[in-house]
Coordinates of N, CA and C and ligand atoms in Angstrom, one line a residue:
X655 N 17.4 -25.9 -5.9 CA 16.1 -26.0 -5.6 C 15.0 -25.5 -7.0
X656 N 13.9 -25.6 -7.5 CA 13.2 -25.5 -8.6 C 12.0 -24.2 -7.6
X657 N 12.1 -23.3 -8.6 CA 11.8 -21.8 -8.3 C 10.0 -22.0 -8.2
X658 N 9.8 -21.3 -6.7 CA 7.8 -22.1 -6.6 C 7.4 -20.2 -7.3
X659 N 6.2 -20.7 -7.7 CA 5.1 -19.0 -7.7 C 4.2 -19.4 -7.3
X660 N 3.9 -18.1 -6.6 CA 2.7 -18.0 -6.2 C 1.9 -16.6 -6.6
X661 N 0.5 -16.6 -6.9 CA 0.1 -15.8 -7.3 C -1.2 -15.2 -6.9
X662 N -1.4 -14.3 -6.8 CA -2.2 -13.5 -6.2 C -3.3 -12.1 -6.5
X663 N -4.4 -12.3 -7.3 CA -5.1 -11.2 -7.7 C -6.2 -11.4 -7.2
X664 N -6.5 -9.6 -7.5 CA -8.0 -9.7 -7.0 C -8.2 -8.1 -7.3
X665 N -9.2 -7.3 -6.7 CA -9.5 -5.8 -7.3 C -8.9 -4.9 -6.2
X666 N -8.9 -3.7 -6.4 CA -8.2 -3.1 -6.0 C -8.8 -2.8 -4.5
X667 N -8.1 -2.9 -3.2 CA -8.2 -2.7 -1.7 C -8.3 -4.0 -1.2
X668 N -8.9 -5.2 -2.0 CA -8.6 -6.5 -1.1 C -7.4 -7.1 -0.3
X669 N -6.7 -6.2 -0.2 CA -5.9 -6.8 0.7 C -4.6 -7.7 0.0
X670 N -4.5 -7.7 -1.2 CA -3.3 -8.5 -2.4 C -1.8 -7.9 -1.3
X671 N -1.8 -6.4 -1.3 CA -0.3 -6.3 -1.2 C -0.1 -6.5 0.2
X672 N -0.6 -6.2 1.4 CA -0.3 -6.2 2.4 C 0.0 -7.5 2.7
X673 N -0.8 -9.0 2.3 CA -1.0 -10.1 2.5 C 0.7 -10.4 2.0
X674 N 0.5 -10.9 0.6 CA 1.7 -11.0 -0.1 C 3.2 -10.4 0.2
X675 N 2.9 -9.5 1.1 CA 4.2 -8.7 1.5 C 4.4 -9.6 2.5
X676 N 3.5 -10.1 4.0 CA 4.1 -11.0 4.8 C 4.3 -12.1 4.7
X677 N 3.4 -12.9 3.4 CA 3.8 -14.1 3.4 C 5.0 -14.6 2.6
X678 N 5.6 -13.2 2.1 CA 7.0 -13.3 1.5 C 7.9 -13.6 2.6
X679 N 7.8 -12.7 3.5 CA 8.7 -12.4 4.4 C 8.7 -13.5 5.2
X680 N 7.5 -14.3 5.6 CA 7.1 -15.8 6.5 C 7.7 -16.7 5.4
X681 N 7.8 -16.9 4.3 CA 8.4 -18.0 3.7 C 9.4 -17.7 2.6
X682 N 10.5 -16.6 3.2 CA 11.4 -15.5 2.4 C 11.4 -16.0 1.0
X683 N 10.5 -15.7 0.2 CA 10.3 -15.2 -0.8 C 10.4 -13.9 -1.8
X684 N 10.5 -13.6 -2.8 CA 10.1 -12.5 -3.1 C 9.2 -11.6 -3.1
X685 N 8.8 -10.4 -3.2 CA 7.4 -10.0 -2.9 C 7.9 -9.1 -4.3
X686 N 6.7 -9.3 -5.4 CA 6.8 -8.3 -6.5 C 5.4 -7.7 -6.4
X687 N 5.1 -6.5 -6.4 CA 3.7 -6.2 -6.8 C 3.9 -5.0 -7.8
X688 N 3.1 -6.2 -9.0 CA 3.2 -6.0 -10.4 C 1.8 -4.0 -10.4
X689 N 1.2 -4.1 -9.6 CA 0.3 -3.0 -10.0 C 1.4 -1.5 -9.6
X690 N 2.2 -1.6 -8.6 CA 3.2 -0.7 -8.5 C 4.0 -0.6 -9.9
X691 N 4.5 -1.6 -10.9 CA 4.8 -1.4 -12.1 C 3.9 -0.4 -12.8
X692 N 2.8 -1.1 -13.0 CA 1.7 0.1 -13.5 C 1.6 1.1 -13.2
X693 N 1.5 1.5 -11.9 CA 1.2 2.7 -11.1 C 3.2 3.8 -11.5
X694 N 4.2 3.0 -11.9 CA 5.6 3.9 -12.1 C 5.6 4.4 -13.2
X695 N 5.0 3.6 -14.7 CA 4.5 4.0 -15.5 C 3.7 4.7 -16.0
X696 N 2.8 5.1 -15.2 CA 2.0 6.0 -15.2 C 2.7 7.1 -15.0
X697 N 2.7 7.2 -13.4 CA 3.8 8.1 -13.2 C 5.2 9.3 -14.1
X698 N 5.7 8.3 -14.9 CA 6.5 8.9 -15.9 C 5.9 9.7 -17.0
X699 N 4.7 9.0 -17.9 CA 4.0 8.7 -18.7 C 2.9 10.3 -18.1
X700 N 3.0 10.5 -17.1 CA 1.8 11.8 -16.1 C 2.9 13.0 -16.6
X701 N 4.3 12.6 -15.9 CA 5.1 13.5 -15.8 C 5.9 13.9 -17.0
X702 N 6.0 13.4 -18.1 CA 6.4 13.6 -19.4 C 5.6 14.4 -19.7
X703 N 4.4 14.5 -19.7 CA 3.0 14.8 -20.1 C 2.7 14.2 -21.4
X704 N 3.0 12.7 -21.5 CA 2.6 11.9 -22.8 C 1.4 11.6 -23.2
X705 N 0.5 12.2 -24.1 CA -1.0 11.8 -24.9 C -1.2 9.8 -24.2
X706 N -1.8 9.2 -23.8 CA -2.1 8.1 -23.4 C -2.4 7.5 -24.8
X707 N -2.7 8.3 -25.9 CA -3.0 7.8 -27.6 C -2.3 8.1 -28.1
X708 N -0.9 8.0 -27.4 CA 0.5 8.2 -29.0 C 1.4 7.0 -28.2
X709 N 1.0 5.9 -29.1 CA 1.3 4.7 -29.2 C 3.6 4.4 -29.1
X710 N 3.4 5.6 -30.1 CA 4.4 5.7 -30.9 C 5.3 6.2 -29.1
X711 N 5.3 7.2 -28.7 CA 5.9 8.0 -27.7 C 5.4 7.0 -26.2
X712 N 5.0 6.4 -26.2 CA 4.7 5.5 -25.2 C 5.8 4.1 -25.4
X713 N 5.9 3.6 -26.1 CA 7.0 2.4 -26.6 C 7.8 3.4 -26.5
X714 N 8.3 4.5 -27.0 CA 10.3 5.4 -26.1 C 9.9 5.4 -25.2
X715 N 9.2 5.4 -24.5 CA 8.9 5.9 -23.0 C 9.8 4.9 -22.2
X716 N 8.8 3.6 -22.8 CA 9.1 2.3 -22.5 C 10.2 1.9 -22.4
X717 N 11.1 2.3 -23.4 CA 12.5 1.6 -23.4 C 13.3 2.4 -23.1
X718 N 13.7 3.7 -22.7 CA 13.8 4.2 -21.6 C 14.0 4.7 -20.9
X719 N 12.5 3.6 -20.3 CA 12.2 3.5 -18.8 C 12.8 2.6 -17.6
X720 N 13.5 2.7 -16.6 CA 14.0 1.3 -16.1 C 13.8 1.2 -14.5
X721 N 12.5 0.3 -14.0 CA 11.9 0.3 -12.8 C 12.4 -1.5 -12.3
X722 N 12.7 -1.0 -11.4 CA 13.4 -1.9 -10.2 C 12.6 -2.4 -8.7
X723 N 12.7 -3.0 -8.5 CA 12.8 -3.5 -7.1 C 13.7 -4.0 -6.6
X724 N 14.0 -3.3 -5.1 CA 14.9 -3.3 -4.0 C 15.0 -3.3 -3.0
X725 N 15.0 -4.0 -2.3 CA 14.3 -4.1 -0.8 C 13.2 -3.7 -1.0
X726 N 12.1 -3.9 -0.8 CA 10.9 -3.7 -0.9 C 10.5 -2.6 -1.4
X727 N 11.6 -1.8 -2.2 CA 10.8 -0.8 -2.8 C 10.6 -0.5 -4.4
X728 N 10.1 0.0 -4.6 CA 10.2 0.4 -6.4 C 11.0 1.5 -6.7
X729 N 11.9 1.5 -7.7 CA 13.0 2.5 -8.1 C 12.2 3.0 -9.5
X730 N 11.6 4.5 -10.0 CA 11.5 4.6 -11.1 C 13.1 5.3 -12.0
X731 N 13.7 5.0 -12.9 CA 14.9 5.5 -13.3 C 15.6 5.5 -12.2
X732 N 16.2 4.7 -11.5 CA 17.2 5.0 -10.2 C 16.0 5.6 -8.7
X733 N 15.2 6.0 -8.9 CA 14.1 7.1 -7.9 C 13.5 6.2 -7.2
X734 N 13.2 6.3 -6.3 CA 12.3 5.9 -5.3 C 11.4 6.4 -5.5
X735 N 10.0 5.7 -6.2 CA 9.0 6.7 -5.9 C 7.8 6.0 -5.3
X736 N 8.1 5.2 -4.2 CA 7.4 4.1 -3.7 C 6.0 4.9 -2.6
X737 N 6.3 6.8 -2.6 CA 5.1 7.1 -2.1 C 4.3 8.2 -3.4
X738 N 5.4 8.6 -4.3 CA 4.1 9.3 -5.6 C 3.5 8.1 -6.2
X739 N 3.9 7.2 -6.4 CA 2.8 5.9 -7.3 C 1.4 5.9 -6.2
X740 N 1.7 6.4 -5.2 CA -0.3 6.4 -4.3 C -0.8 7.3 -4.7
X741 N -0.4 8.3 -5.2 CA -1.1 9.8 -5.4 C -2.5 9.5 -6.0
X742 N -3.6 10.4 -6.0 CA -5.1 10.0 -6.2 C -4.7 10.2 -8.1
X743 N -3.5 11.0 -8.4 CA -4.1 11.1 -9.5 C -3.1 10.2 -10.4
X744 N -2.5 9.1 -9.9 CA -1.7 8.1 -10.2 C -3.1 6.8 -10.4
X745 N -4.3 7.1 -9.1 CA -5.2 5.9 -9.1 C -6.0 6.6 -10.3
X746 N -6.2 7.2 -10.5 CA -6.9 8.0 -11.9 C -6.8 7.7 -13.0
X747 N -5.8 7.6 -13.1 CA -4.7 6.8 -14.6 C -4.2 5.6 -15.1
X748 N -4.0 4.9 -13.9 CA -3.3 3.8 -13.6 C -4.7 2.7 -14.5
X749 N -5.0 3.0 -14.8 CA -6.0 1.7 -15.5 C -6.3 2.3 -16.9
X750 N -6.2 3.1 -17.1 CA -6.1 3.6 -18.4 C -4.9 3.3 -19.5
X751 N -3.4 3.5 -18.5 CA -2.5 2.9 -18.6 C -2.5 1.9 -19.0
X752 N -2.7 0.6 -18.0 CA -2.9 -0.6 -17.8 C -3.1 -0.8 -19.1
X753 N -4.0 -0.3 -19.9 CA -4.8 -1.4 -21.0 C -4.3 -0.9 -22.4
X754 N -3.0 -0.2 -21.6 CA -2.5 -0.2 -23.6 C -1.7 -1.5 -24.1
X755 N -1.7 -1.9 -25.0 CA -1.3 -3.8 -25.1 C 0.1 -3.4 -24.9
X756 N 1.2 -1.9 -25.6 CA 2.8 -2.5 -25.4 C 3.1 -1.9 -24.0
X757 N 1.8 -1.0 -23.5 CA 2.5 -1.7 -22.1 C 2.5 -2.9 -20.9
X758 N 1.6 -3.5 -21.2 CA 1.2 -4.8 -20.9 C 2.1 -5.6 -21.0
X759 N 2.5 -5.7 -22.7 CA 3.5 -6.8 -23.5 C 4.7 -6.7 -22.2
X760 N 5.4 -5.2 -22.6 CA 6.5 -4.6 -22.1 C 7.0 -5.5 -20.4
X761 N 5.9 -4.9 -19.7 CA 5.6 -5.1 -18.1 C 5.0 -7.0 -17.5
X762 N 4.9 -6.9 -18.6 CA 4.5 -8.8 -18.7 C 6.0 -9.6 -18.7
X763 N 6.8 -9.1 -19.4 CA 8.3 -9.7 -20.0 C 8.8 -9.6 -19.0
X764 N 9.0 -9.0 -18.5 CA 9.8 -8.4 -16.8 C 9.6 -9.3 -15.8
X765 N 8.0 -9.2 -15.2 CA 7.8 -9.9 -14.7 C 7.8 -11.6 -14.4
X766 N 7.5 -12.2 -15.7 CA 7.6 -13.4 -16.0 C 9.3 -13.8 -15.7
X767 N 10.3 -12.5 -16.3 CA 11.8 -13.0 -16.4 C 12.2 -13.1 -14.2
X768 N 11.4 -11.9 -14.1 CA 12.4 -12.1 -12.3 C 11.5 -13.4 -11.9
X769 N 10.1 -13.9 -11.7 CA 10.0 -15.6 -11.5 C 10.7 -16.6 -12.4
X770 N 11.3 -16.1 -13.3 CA 11.7 -17.5 -13.3 C 12.9 -17.4 -13.0
X771 N 13.7 -16.5 -12.3 CA 14.7 -16.2 -11.7 C 15.1 -16.4 -10.3
X772 N 13.6 -16.7 -9.4 CA 13.4 -16.2 -7.8 C 12.0 -17.3 -7.4
X773 N 12.2 -17.9 -6.3 CA 11.1 -17.9 -5.8 C 10.6 -16.6 -5.9
X774 N 9.0 -16.7 -5.7 CA 7.9 -15.6 -6.2 C 6.7 -15.7 -5.4
X775 N 6.3 -14.5 -4.8 CA 5.1 -14.2 -4.6 C 4.4 -12.6 -5.2
X776 N 3.7 -13.4 -6.7 CA 3.5 -11.8 -6.9 C 2.3 -11.2 -7.1
X777 N 1.6 -10.2 -6.9 CA 0.3 -10.0 -6.6 C -0.3 -8.7 -8.3
X778 N -1.6 -9.2 -8.4 CA -1.7 -7.9 -9.7 C -3.4 -8.3 -10.1
X779 N -4.0 -8.5 -11.2 CA -4.5 -8.3 -11.9 C -4.2 -10.2 -12.7
X780 N -3.6 -10.3 -13.7 CA -3.7 -11.5 -14.2 C -2.1 -12.5 -14.1
X781 N -1.9 -12.2 -12.6 CA -0.6 -12.9 -12.6 C -0.9 -14.4 -12.9
X782 N -2.1 -15.2 -11.9 CA -2.8 -16.5 -12.3 C -3.3 -16.6 -14.3
X783 N -3.7 -16.0 -14.7 CA -3.9 -15.7 -15.9 C -3.3 -15.8 -16.9
X784 N -2.4 -14.9 -16.9 CA -1.6 -14.7 -17.8 C 0.0 -14.8 -17.4
X785 N 0.2 -13.6 -16.7 CA 1.4 -13.9 -15.9 C 2.3 -15.0 -16.0
X786 N 1.8 -15.8 -15.1 CA 2.5 -17.4 -14.2 C 1.1 -18.2 -14.9
X787 N 0.8 -18.2 -15.6 CA -0.3 -19.5 -15.6 C -0.3 -21.0 -15.1
X788 N 1.1 -21.3 -15.0 CA 1.8 -22.1 -14.5 C 2.0 -22.1 -12.6
X789 N 1.8 -20.7 -12.4 CA 2.3 -21.2 -10.8 C 1.6 -22.0 -9.8
X790 N 2.5 -22.9 -8.6 CA 1.9 -23.6 -8.1 C 0.9 -23.2 -7.5
X791 N 0.4 -21.7 -7.2 CA -0.3 -22.1 -6.1 C -0.8 -20.4 -6.6
X792 N -2.4 -20.5 -6.7 CA -2.7 -19.4 -6.9 C -4.2 -19.0 -6.1
X793 N -4.1 -17.6 -5.6 CA -5.3 -17.3 -4.8 C -5.9 -16.3 -5.7
X794 N -7.3 -16.3 -5.8 CA -8.0 -14.4 -5.9 C -8.6 -13.8 -4.7
X795 N -8.6 -12.8 -4.2 CA -8.9 -12.2 -3.2 C -9.5 -11.3 -3.5
X796 N -11.2 -11.4 -2.6 CA -12.0 -10.4 -2.7 C -12.9 -9.8 -1.8
X797 N -13.4 -8.5 -1.7 CA -14.3 -7.7 -0.5 C -15.5 -7.3 -1.1
X798 N -15.8 -7.0 -0.3 CA -17.0 -5.9 -0.8 C -16.9 -4.6 -1.4
X799 N -17.0 -3.9 -2.2 CA -16.7 -3.0 -2.6 C -16.1 -1.4 -1.4
X800 N -17.8 -1.9 -0.7 CA -18.0 -1.2 0.7 C -16.7 -1.0 1.5
X801 N -16.7 -2.4 1.5 CA -15.3 -2.6 2.4 C -13.8 -2.3 1.7
X802 N -14.0 -2.1 0.9 CA -12.3 -2.6 -0.2 C -12.4 -0.5 0.2
X803 N -13.5 0.4 -0.2 CA -13.4 2.1 -0.4 C -12.8 2.4 1.2
X804 N -13.5 1.8 1.9 CA -13.1 1.9 3.0 C -11.4 1.3 3.8
X805 N -11.3 1.0 3.4 CA -9.6 0.3 3.7 C -8.7 1.4 2.5
X806 N -9.2 1.9 1.3 CA -8.6 2.6 0.7 C -8.3 3.4 1.3
X807 N -9.6 4.1 2.1 CA -9.7 5.8 2.4 C -8.9 5.9 3.2
X808 N -8.9 4.8 4.6 CA -8.2 5.0 5.6 C -6.8 5.1 5.3
X809 N -6.0 4.8 4.4 CA -4.7 4.2 3.9 C -4.3 5.2 3.2
X810 N -5.2 6.1 2.2 CA -5.2 7.6 1.1 C -5.3 8.8 3.1
X811 N -5.9 8.8 3.5 CA -5.8 9.3 4.6 C -4.6 9.4 5.8
X812 N -4.0 8.5 6.2 CA -3.4 8.0 6.6 C -1.9 8.8 6.2
X813 N -1.8 8.5 4.7 CA -0.8 9.4 3.6 C -0.9 10.6 3.5
X814 N -1.9 10.9 4.2 CA -1.8 12.9 3.9 C -2.8 13.5 2.5
X815 N -3.7 12.1 1.7 CA -4.2 12.6 1.0 C -5.6 12.8 1.5
X816 N -6.1 13.8 1.0 CA -7.1 14.6 1.3 C -8.6 14.4 0.2
X817 N -9.3 12.8 0.2 CA -10.4 12.5 -0.4 C -11.3 12.0 0.0
X818 N -12.8 12.4 0.0 CA -14.0 11.9 0.6 C -13.7 10.2 0.3
X819 N -15.1 9.9 1.2 CA -15.3 8.1 1.2 C -15.9 8.3 0.0
X820 N -16.7 8.7 -0.8 CA -18.0 8.9 -1.8 C -17.1 8.6 -3.3
X821 N -16.0 9.7 -3.2 CA -14.8 9.6 -4.4 C -14.3 8.7 -4.7
X822 N -13.4 8.0 -2.9 CA -12.6 6.8 -3.2 C -13.7 5.7 -3.7
X823 N -13.9 5.7 -2.7 CA -16.0 4.4 -3.7 C -16.0 4.6 -4.9
X824 N -15.6 5.3 -5.9 CA -16.3 5.6 -6.9 C -15.3 5.4 -7.6
X825 N -13.9 6.0 -7.2 CA -12.9 5.8 -8.0 C -12.4 4.6 -8.0
X826 N -12.5 3.4 -7.3 CA -12.2 2.1 -7.0 C -13.6 1.0 -7.9
X827 N -14.7 1.3 -7.8 CA -15.7 1.0 -8.9 C -15.3 1.2 -9.8
X828 N -14.9 2.9 -10.2 CA -14.6 2.3 -11.9 C -13.1 2.0 -12.2
X829 N -12.4 1.8 -11.6 CA -11.1 0.7 -12.0 C -11.3 -0.2 -12.0
X830 N -12.2 -1.0 -11.0 CA -12.8 -2.4 -11.4 C -13.6 -2.3 -12.6
X831 N -14.1 -1.8 -12.4 CA -15.0 -1.7 -14.2 C -13.6 -1.9 -15.6
X832 N -13.1 -0.8 -15.7 CA -11.7 -0.9 -16.2 C -11.6 -2.0 -16.2
X833 N -10.9 -2.4 -15.7 CA -9.9 -3.2 -15.1 C -10.7 -5.0 -15.6
X834 N -11.9 -4.6 -15.5 CA -12.7 -5.8 -15.4 C -12.8 -6.6 -17.1
X835 N -13.1 -5.2 -17.9 CA -13.6 -4.9 -18.7 C -12.7 -4.9 -19.8
X836 N -11.7 -4.8 -20.1 CA -10.6 -4.0 -21.2 C -10.4 -5.5 -21.3
X837 N -9.9 -5.9 -22.8 CA -9.9 -6.9 -23.4 C -8.5 -7.4 -22.9
X838 N -7.6 -6.7 -23.3 CA -6.6 -8.0 -22.7 C -6.4 -8.2 -21.5
X839 N -6.4 -9.5 -21.3 CA -6.4 -9.5 -19.3 C -6.9 -8.9 -18.6
X840 N -7.9 -9.0 -18.8 CA -8.5 -9.0 -18.1 C -9.0 -9.3 -16.2
X841 N -9.3 -8.3 -15.4 CA -8.9 -8.9 -13.9 C -10.2 -10.5 -14.4
X842 N -10.0 -11.6 -14.1 CA -10.5 -12.2 -13.3 C -10.2 -13.5 -12.7
X843 N -11.1 -14.3 -12.2 CA -10.6 -15.6 -11.6 C -9.7 -16.4 -12.8
X844 N -8.7 -16.6 -12.4 CA -8.3 -18.4 -13.2 C -8.7 -19.4 -12.5
X845 N -9.2 -19.7 -13.3 CA -10.2 -21.4 -12.9 C -9.7 -22.2 -12.0
X846 N -7.9 -22.5 -11.6 CA -8.0 -23.6 -10.5 C -6.7 -22.3 -9.6
X847 N -7.1 -20.9 -9.6 CA -7.5 -20.3 -8.3 C -8.5 -20.6 -6.8
X848 N -7.8 -20.3 -5.9 CA -8.6 -20.3 -4.6 C -9.4 -19.0 -4.1
X849 N -10.4 -18.9 -3.9 CA -11.4 -18.1 -4.0 C -11.2 -17.6 -2.6
X850 N -10.8 -16.1 -1.9 CA -10.7 -16.3 -0.6 C -11.6 -14.4 -0.7
X851 N -12.3 -14.7 -0.1 CA -13.5 -13.4 0.8 C -13.1 -13.0 2.0
X852 N -12.1 -11.7 1.5 CA -11.6 -11.3 3.3 C -12.4 -10.0 3.5
X853 N -13.5 -9.8 3.1 CA -15.0 -9.5 4.0 C -14.7 -9.9 5.6
X854 N -14.7 -8.6 6.0 CA -14.6 -8.8 7.8 C -13.4 -9.5 8.3
X855 N -12.5 -10.3 7.4 CA -12.0 -10.6 8.3 C -10.6 -9.7 8.6
X856 N -9.7 -10.6 9.2 CA -7.9 -9.7 9.6 C -7.3 -9.9 8.8
X857 N -6.2 -9.6 8.8 CA -5.2 -9.7 7.9 C -4.3 -10.9 8.4
X858 N -4.7 -11.1 9.7 CA -3.8 -12.5 10.1 C -4.8 -13.9 9.9
X859 N -6.0 -13.8 9.7 CA -7.3 -14.4 9.7 C -6.8 -14.9 8.1
X860 N -6.7 -14.3 6.6 CA -6.3 -14.1 6.0 C -4.8 -14.6 5.4
X861 N -4.5 -14.0 6.3 CA -2.7 -14.8 6.1 C -2.9 -16.2 6.3
X862 N -3.0 -16.9 7.4 CA -3.8 -17.8 8.0 C -4.3 -19.1 7.0
X863 N -4.9 -18.4 6.3 CA -6.4 -19.2 5.2 C -4.7 -19.7 4.4
X864 N -4.2 -18.6 3.6 CA -3.1 -19.1 2.6 C -1.9 -19.8 3.1
X865 N -1.8 -19.3 3.9 CA -0.5 -19.9 4.2 C -0.7 -21.5 4.5
X866 N -2.0 -21.9 5.2 CA -2.2 -22.9 5.3 C -2.5 -23.8 3.2
X867 N -2.6 -23.8 3.2 CA -2.7 -23.7 1.4 C -1.4 -24.3 0.7
X868 N -0.1 -23.3 1.7 CA 1.0 -23.1 0.8 C 1.9 -23.9 1.5
X869 N 1.7 -24.3 2.6 CA 2.5 -25.5 4.0 C 3.8 -26.4 3.0
X870 N 3.1 -26.2 1.8 CA 4.6 -27.3 1.3 C 5.5 -26.3 0.6
X871 N 5.6 -25.2 0.9 CA 7.1 -24.5 0.7 C 7.9 -25.0 1.9
Ligands
CDP1361 O1 -3.4 -1.4 -4.9 P1 -4.3 -1.6 -6.0 O2 -5.2 -2.5 -6.1 O3 -5.5 0.0 -5.5 O4 -3.8 -1.3 -7.1 P2 -2.5 -1.9 -7.9 O5 -2.6 -3.5 -7.2 O6 -1.6 -1.0 -7.5 O7 -2.7 -1.7 -9.1 C1 -2.8 -0.8 -9.7 C2 -3.9 -0.5 -11.4 O8 -2.5 -1.6 -12.2 C3 -4.8 -2.0 -11.4 O9 -6.0 -0.8 -11.5 C4 -4.7 -2.0 -12.7 O10 -5.7 -1.1 -13.9 C5 -3.4 -1.9 -12.8 N1 -3.1 -3.8 -13.1 C6 -3.0 -4.2 -14.3 O11 -3.5 -4.3 -15.0 N2 -2.3 -6.1 -14.2 C7 -1.3 -6.2 -12.9 N3 -1.3 -6.8 -12.5 C8 -1.0 -5.5 -11.9 C9 -1.6 -3.9 -12.0

């Protein structure tokens, strides 16, 4: 059978990963969180004290780094980094790392290879526009900044990170701006993506909306 791709893009806190994970389970396809890959590279660069201006060392680091997904977890050089990549310090730096051309080139290639070999639901910022422009199904999830910041604040608190709501909201707005304004593959809705505003909607309501559209799988 041909491989099917579903692209889910949108800003931080729109609910992409929660929803994509559940749809992957329901449809028995692979879920790939591309943001986790950018986060993992950010973690490695920070751990190794690599300057984000030093392209040569960044490229060397990329070449010697292993990023893998196994049973829903992400492994950086063989170590599970599910928790570590959600640290506030990573939130603060990831958009700068994601704007570096060689980082995008390497990660986009890995993402495309995964989709060539598997039916996938992939979430990120540029899946419908750049990584999988021919995806059969494309969705763009949004929600108000206030609601997205509230969701992220609750999530961080649950994981033991103490950040004020204001700090979280500011960080999310900053990241939205960087992701939308960057030159290379900025965050934007693909022309053929279906827009889903998740403000005030439960996870199940959003999942139902999406499942309805992809019922042919
Ligand atoms: O989970 P959250 O929505 O906060 O973000 P994420 O999906 O984990 O992505 C973290 C960051 O990685 C984003 O703010 C982007 O800067 C970058 N990213 C990207 O540039 N392209 C992607 N396909 C996915 C993430």
